[in-house]
PDB file of C-alpha atoms in Angstrom:
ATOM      1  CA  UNK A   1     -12.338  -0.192   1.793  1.00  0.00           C
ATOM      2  CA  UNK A   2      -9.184  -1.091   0.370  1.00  0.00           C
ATOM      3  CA  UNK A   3      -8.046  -0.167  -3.406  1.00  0.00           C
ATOM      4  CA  UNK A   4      -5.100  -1.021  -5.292  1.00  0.00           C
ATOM      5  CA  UNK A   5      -2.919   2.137  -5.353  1.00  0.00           C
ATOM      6  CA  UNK A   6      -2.164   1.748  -9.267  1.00  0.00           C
ATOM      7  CA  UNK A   7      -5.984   2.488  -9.904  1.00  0.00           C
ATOM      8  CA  UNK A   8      -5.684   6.506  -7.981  1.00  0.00           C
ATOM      9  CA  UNK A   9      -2.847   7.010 -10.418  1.00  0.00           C
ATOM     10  CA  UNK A  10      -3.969   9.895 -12.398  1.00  0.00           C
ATOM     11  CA  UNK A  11      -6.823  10.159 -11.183  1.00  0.00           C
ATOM     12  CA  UNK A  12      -8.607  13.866 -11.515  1.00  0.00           C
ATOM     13  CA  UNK A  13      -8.912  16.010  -8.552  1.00  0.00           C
ATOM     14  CA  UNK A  14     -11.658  18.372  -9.052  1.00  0.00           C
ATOM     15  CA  UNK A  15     -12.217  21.700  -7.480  1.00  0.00           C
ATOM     16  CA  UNK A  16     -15.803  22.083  -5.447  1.00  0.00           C
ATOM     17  CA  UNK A  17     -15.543  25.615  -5.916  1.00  0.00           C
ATOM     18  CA  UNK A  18     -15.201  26.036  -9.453  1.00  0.00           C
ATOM     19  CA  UNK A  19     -16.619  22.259 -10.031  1.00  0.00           C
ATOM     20  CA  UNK A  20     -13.648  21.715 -12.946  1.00  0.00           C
ATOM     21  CA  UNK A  21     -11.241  19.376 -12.982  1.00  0.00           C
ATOM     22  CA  UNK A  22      -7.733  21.064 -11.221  1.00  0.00           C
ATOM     23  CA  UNK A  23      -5.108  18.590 -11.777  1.00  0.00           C
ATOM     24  CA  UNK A  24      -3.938  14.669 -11.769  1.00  0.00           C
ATOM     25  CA  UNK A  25      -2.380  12.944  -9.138  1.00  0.00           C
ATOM     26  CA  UNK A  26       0.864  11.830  -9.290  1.00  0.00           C
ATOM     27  CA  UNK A  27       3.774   9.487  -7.571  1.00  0.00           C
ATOM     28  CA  UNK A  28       1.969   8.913  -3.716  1.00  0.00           C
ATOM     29  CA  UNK A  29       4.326  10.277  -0.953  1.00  0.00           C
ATOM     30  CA  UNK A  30       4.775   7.804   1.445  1.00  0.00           C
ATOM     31  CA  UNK A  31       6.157   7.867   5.145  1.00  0.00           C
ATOM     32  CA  UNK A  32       8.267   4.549   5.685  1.00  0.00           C
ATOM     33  CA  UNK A  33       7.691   4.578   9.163  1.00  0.00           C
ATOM     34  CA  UNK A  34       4.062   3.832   9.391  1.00  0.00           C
ATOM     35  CA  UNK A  35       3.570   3.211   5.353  1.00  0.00           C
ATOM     36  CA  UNK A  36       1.146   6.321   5.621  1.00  0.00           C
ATOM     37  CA  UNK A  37       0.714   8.120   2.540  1.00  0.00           C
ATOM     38  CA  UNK A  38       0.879  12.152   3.534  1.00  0.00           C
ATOM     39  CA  UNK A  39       0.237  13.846  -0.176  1.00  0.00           C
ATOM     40  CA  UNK A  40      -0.009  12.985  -3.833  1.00  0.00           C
ATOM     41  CA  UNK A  41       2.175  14.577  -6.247  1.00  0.00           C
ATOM     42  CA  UNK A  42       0.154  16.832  -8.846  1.00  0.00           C
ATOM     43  CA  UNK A  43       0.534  16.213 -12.399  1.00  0.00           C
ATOM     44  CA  UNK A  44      -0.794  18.594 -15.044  1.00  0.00           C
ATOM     45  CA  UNK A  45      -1.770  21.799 -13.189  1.00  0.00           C
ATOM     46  CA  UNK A  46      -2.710  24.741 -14.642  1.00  0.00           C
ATOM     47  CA  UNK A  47      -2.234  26.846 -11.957  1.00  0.00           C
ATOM     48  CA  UNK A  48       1.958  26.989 -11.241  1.00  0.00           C
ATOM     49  CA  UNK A  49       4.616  25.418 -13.522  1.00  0.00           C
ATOM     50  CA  UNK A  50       6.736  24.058 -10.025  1.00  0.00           C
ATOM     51  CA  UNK A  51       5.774  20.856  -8.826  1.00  0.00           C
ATOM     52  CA  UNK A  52       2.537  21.006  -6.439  1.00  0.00           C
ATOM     53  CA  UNK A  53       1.113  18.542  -3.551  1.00  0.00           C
ATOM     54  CA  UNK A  54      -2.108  17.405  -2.579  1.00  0.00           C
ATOM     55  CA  UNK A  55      -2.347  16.328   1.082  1.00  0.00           C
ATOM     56  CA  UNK A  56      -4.088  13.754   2.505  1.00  0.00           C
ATOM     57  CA  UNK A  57      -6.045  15.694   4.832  1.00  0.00           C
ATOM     58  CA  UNK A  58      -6.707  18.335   2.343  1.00  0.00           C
ATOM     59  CA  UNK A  59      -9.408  15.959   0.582  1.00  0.00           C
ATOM     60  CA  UNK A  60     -12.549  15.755   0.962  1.00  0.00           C
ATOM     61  CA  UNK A  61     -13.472  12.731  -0.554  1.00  0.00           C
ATOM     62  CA  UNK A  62     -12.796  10.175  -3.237  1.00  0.00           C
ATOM     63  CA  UNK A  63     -15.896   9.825  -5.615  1.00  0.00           C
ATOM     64  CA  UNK A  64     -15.906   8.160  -9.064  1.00  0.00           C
ATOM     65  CA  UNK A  65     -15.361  11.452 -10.915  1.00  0.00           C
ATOM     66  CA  UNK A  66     -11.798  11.751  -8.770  1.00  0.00           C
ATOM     67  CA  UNK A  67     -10.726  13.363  -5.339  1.00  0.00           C
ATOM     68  CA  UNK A  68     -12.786  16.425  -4.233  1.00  0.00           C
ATOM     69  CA  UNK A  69     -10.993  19.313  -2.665  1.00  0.00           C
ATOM     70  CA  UNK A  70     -12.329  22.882  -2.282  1.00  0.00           C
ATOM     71  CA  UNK A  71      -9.904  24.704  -4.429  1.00  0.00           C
ATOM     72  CA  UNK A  72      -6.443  25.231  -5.856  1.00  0.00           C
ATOM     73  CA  UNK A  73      -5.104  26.659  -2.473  1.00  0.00           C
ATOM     74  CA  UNK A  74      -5.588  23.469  -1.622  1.00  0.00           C
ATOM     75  CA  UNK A  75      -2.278  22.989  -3.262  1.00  0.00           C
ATOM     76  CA  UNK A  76       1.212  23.243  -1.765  1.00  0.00           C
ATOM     77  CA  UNK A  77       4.972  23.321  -2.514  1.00  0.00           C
ATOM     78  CA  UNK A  78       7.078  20.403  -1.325  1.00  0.00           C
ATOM     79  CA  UNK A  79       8.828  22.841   1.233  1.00  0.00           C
ATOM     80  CA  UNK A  80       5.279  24.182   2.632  1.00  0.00           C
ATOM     81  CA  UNK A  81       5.225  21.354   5.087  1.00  0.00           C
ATOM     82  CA  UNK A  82       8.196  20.539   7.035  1.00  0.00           C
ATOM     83  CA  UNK A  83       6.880  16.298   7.471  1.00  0.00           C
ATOM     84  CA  UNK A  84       6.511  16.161   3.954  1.00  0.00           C
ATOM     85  CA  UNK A  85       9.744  17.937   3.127  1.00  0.00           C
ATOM     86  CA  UNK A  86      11.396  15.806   5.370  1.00  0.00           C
ATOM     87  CA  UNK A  87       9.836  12.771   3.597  1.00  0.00           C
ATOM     88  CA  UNK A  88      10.704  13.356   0.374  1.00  0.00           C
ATOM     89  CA  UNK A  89      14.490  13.999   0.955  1.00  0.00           C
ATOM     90  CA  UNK A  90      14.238  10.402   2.116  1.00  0.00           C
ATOM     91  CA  UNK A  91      13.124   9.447  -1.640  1.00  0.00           C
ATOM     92  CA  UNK A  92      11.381   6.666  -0.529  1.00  0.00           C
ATOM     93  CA  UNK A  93       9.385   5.081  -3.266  1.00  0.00           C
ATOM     94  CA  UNK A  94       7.800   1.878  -2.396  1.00  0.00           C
ATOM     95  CA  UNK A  95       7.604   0.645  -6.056  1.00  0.00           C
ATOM     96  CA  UNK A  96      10.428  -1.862  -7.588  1.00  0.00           C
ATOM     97  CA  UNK A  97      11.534  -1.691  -3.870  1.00  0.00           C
ATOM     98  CA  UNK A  98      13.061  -5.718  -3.358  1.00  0.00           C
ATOM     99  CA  UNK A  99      11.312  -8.201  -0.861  1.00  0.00           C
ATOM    100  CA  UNK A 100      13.271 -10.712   1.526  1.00  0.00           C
ATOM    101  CA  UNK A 101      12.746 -13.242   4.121  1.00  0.00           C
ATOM    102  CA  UNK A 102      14.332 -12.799   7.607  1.00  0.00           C
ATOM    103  CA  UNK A 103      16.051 -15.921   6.277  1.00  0.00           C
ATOM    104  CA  UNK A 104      17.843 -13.338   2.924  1.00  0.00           C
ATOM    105  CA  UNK A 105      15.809 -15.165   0.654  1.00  0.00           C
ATOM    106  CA  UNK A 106      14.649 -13.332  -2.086  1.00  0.00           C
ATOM    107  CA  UNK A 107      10.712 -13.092  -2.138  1.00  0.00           C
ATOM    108  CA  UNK A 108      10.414 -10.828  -5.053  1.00  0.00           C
ATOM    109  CA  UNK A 109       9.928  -7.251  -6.155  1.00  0.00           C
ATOM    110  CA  UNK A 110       6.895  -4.800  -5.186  1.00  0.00           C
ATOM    111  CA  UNK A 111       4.573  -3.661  -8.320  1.00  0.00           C
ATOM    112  CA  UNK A 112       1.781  -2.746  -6.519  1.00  0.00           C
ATOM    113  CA  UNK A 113      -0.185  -1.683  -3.091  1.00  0.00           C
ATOM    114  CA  UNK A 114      -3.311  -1.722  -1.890  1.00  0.00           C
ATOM    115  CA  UNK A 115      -4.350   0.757   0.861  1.00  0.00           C
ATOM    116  CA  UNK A 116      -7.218   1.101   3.127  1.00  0.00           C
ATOM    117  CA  UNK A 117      -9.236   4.599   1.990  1.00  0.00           C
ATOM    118  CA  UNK A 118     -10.552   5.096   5.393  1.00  0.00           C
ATOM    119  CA  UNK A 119      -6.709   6.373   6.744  1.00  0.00           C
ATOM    120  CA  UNK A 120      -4.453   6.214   3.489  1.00  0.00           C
ATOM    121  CA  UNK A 121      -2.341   3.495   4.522  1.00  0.00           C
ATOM    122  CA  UNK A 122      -0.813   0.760   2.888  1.00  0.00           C
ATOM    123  CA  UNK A 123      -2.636  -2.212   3.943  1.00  0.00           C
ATOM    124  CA  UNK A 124      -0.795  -5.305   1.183  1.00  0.00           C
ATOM    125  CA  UNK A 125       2.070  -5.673  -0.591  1.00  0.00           C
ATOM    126  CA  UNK A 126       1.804  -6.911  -4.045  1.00  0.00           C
ATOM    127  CA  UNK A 127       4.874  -8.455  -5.071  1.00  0.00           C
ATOM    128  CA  UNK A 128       6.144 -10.262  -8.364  1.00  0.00           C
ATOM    129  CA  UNK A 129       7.727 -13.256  -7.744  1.00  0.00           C
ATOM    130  CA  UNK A 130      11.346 -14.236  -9.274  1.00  0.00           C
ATOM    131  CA  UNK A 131      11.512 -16.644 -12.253  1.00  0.00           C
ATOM    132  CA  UNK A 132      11.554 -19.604 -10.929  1.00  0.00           C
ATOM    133  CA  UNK A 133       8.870 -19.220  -7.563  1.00  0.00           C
ATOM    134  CA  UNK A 134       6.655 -17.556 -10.422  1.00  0.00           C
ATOM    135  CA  UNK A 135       6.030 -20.571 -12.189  1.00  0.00           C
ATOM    136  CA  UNK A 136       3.676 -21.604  -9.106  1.00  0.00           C
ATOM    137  CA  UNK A 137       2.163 -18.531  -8.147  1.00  0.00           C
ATOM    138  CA  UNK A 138       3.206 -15.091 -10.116  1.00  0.00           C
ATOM    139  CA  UNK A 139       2.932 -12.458  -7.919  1.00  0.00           C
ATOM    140  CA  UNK A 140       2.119 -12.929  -3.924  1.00  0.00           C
ATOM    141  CA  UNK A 141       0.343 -10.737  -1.899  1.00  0.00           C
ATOM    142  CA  UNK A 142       1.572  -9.920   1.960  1.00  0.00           C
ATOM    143  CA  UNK A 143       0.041  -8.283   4.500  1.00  0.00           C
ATOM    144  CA  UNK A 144       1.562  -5.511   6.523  1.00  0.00           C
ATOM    145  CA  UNK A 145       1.738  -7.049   9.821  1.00  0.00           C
ATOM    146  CA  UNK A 146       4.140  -9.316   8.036  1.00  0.00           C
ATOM    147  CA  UNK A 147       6.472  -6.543   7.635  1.00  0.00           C
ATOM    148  CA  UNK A 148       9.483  -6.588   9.594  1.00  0.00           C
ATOM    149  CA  UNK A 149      11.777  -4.218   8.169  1.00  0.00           C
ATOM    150  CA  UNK A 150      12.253  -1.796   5.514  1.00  0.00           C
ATOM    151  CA  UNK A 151      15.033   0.250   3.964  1.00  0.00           C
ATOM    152  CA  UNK A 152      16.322   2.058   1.265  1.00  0.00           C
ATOM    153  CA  UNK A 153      16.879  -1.308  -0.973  1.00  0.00           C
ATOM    154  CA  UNK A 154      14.551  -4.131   0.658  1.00  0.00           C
ATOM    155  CA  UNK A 155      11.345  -4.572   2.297  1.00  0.00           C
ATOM    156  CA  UNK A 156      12.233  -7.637   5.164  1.00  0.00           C
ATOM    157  CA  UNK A 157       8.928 -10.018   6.002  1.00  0.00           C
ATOM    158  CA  UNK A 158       8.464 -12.765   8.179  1.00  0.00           C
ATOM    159  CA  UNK A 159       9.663 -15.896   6.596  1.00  0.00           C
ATOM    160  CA  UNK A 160       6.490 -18.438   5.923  1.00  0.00           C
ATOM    161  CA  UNK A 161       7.277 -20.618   8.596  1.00  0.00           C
ATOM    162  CA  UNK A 162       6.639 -18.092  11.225  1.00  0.00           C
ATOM    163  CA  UNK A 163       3.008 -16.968   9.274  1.00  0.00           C
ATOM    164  CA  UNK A 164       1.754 -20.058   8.616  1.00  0.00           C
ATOM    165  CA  UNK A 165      -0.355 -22.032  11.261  1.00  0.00           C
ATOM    166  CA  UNK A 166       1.655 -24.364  12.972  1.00  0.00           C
ATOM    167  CA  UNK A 167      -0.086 -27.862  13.412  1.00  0.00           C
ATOM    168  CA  UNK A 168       0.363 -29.742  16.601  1.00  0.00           C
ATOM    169  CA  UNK A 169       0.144 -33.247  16.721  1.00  0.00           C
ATOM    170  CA  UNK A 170      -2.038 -32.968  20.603  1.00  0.00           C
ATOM    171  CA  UNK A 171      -4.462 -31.271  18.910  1.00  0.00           C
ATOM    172  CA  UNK A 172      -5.308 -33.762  16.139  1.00  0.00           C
ATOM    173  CA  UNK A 173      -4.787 -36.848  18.289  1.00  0.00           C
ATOM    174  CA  UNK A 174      -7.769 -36.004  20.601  1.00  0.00           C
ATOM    175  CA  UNK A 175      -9.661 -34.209  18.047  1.00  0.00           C
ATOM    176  CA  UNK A 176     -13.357 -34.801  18.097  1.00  0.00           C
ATOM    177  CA  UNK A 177     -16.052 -33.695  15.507  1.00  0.00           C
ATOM    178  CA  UNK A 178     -18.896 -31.331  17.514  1.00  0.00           C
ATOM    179  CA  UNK A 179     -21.256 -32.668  14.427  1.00  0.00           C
ATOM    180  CA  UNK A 180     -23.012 -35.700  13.628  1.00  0.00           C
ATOM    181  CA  UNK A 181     -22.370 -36.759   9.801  1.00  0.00           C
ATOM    182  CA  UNK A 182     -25.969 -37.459   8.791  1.00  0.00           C
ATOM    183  CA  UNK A 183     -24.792 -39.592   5.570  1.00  0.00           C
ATOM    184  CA  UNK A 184     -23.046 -41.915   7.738  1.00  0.00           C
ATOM    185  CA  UNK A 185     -24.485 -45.018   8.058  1.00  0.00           C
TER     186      UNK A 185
END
């Protein structure tokens, strides 16, 4: 199931041991090689006054009253897990990251994701198109085997001519329908 990442933006994560909500998640930690998120940053815990983690792996499951875990030690400090350390030095944050064609040409700016629950990864790009493409079609959404490159400043995608089915004029020359039109006379 995919769901856009802006919707698990605060959402609660609640404790199956004490049944109470434990904290909010945060900013998603995301590994730019794969687009994999590892942990969610914790917002508004009760239980330490340094910034906490939520891992992945470390949930349970995502129901509509938030993420289930089984308790606070759950939690961890950005330096518990070497991966994730190593991530966030990076300060990667796909949000407001720019979006080109192989070609340079500017596609437009990331404001969302959508990610596939079943693995945590980023599945689409949701982008917000410059001024002038936007008057068409406002924000465009692109798939991640589109991707081609990304950075510290830009997100590179295929340009559309390499996406887009390419017609051939064989194929329409001998076309032939494997129907019979039964209004035609």
């Amino acid at each position: 199931m995919l769901i856009l990442a802006s919707k698990l933006l605060n959402t609660p994560i609640m404790g199956l041991q004490t049944g109470s909500q434990l904290a909010l998640t945060g900013d998603a930690i995301i590994n730019p090689a794969n687009l994999q998120i590892l942990a969610y940053k914790l917002k508004a815990s009760s239980f330490s006054d340094e910034e906490m983690l939520i891992r992945i792996a470390d949930i349970r499951e995502l129901s509509r009253i938030g993420f289930i875990v089984d308790s606070a030690e759950d939690f961890i400090l950005p330096t518990d897990v070497i991966k994730i350390k190593e991530i966030l030095e990076l300060n990667f944050n796909i949000l407001n990251l720019k979006v080109e064609d192989k070609k340079g040409s500017k596609v437009g700016k990331i404001i969302d994701y959508t990610l596939s629950l079943a693995d945590f990864s980023v599945q689409q790009l949701i982008v917000k198109r410059p001024i002038l493409k936007s008057l068409n079609d406002p924000t465009l959404t692109i798939h991640r085997s589109q991707i081609v490159e990304i950075d510290d400043n830009k997100i590179v995608i295929k340009s559309e001519e390499e996406f887009l089915p390419q017609k051939s004029a064989e194929k329409t020359e001998n076309f032939v329908p494997n129907y019979v039109n039964p209004f035609r006379d």
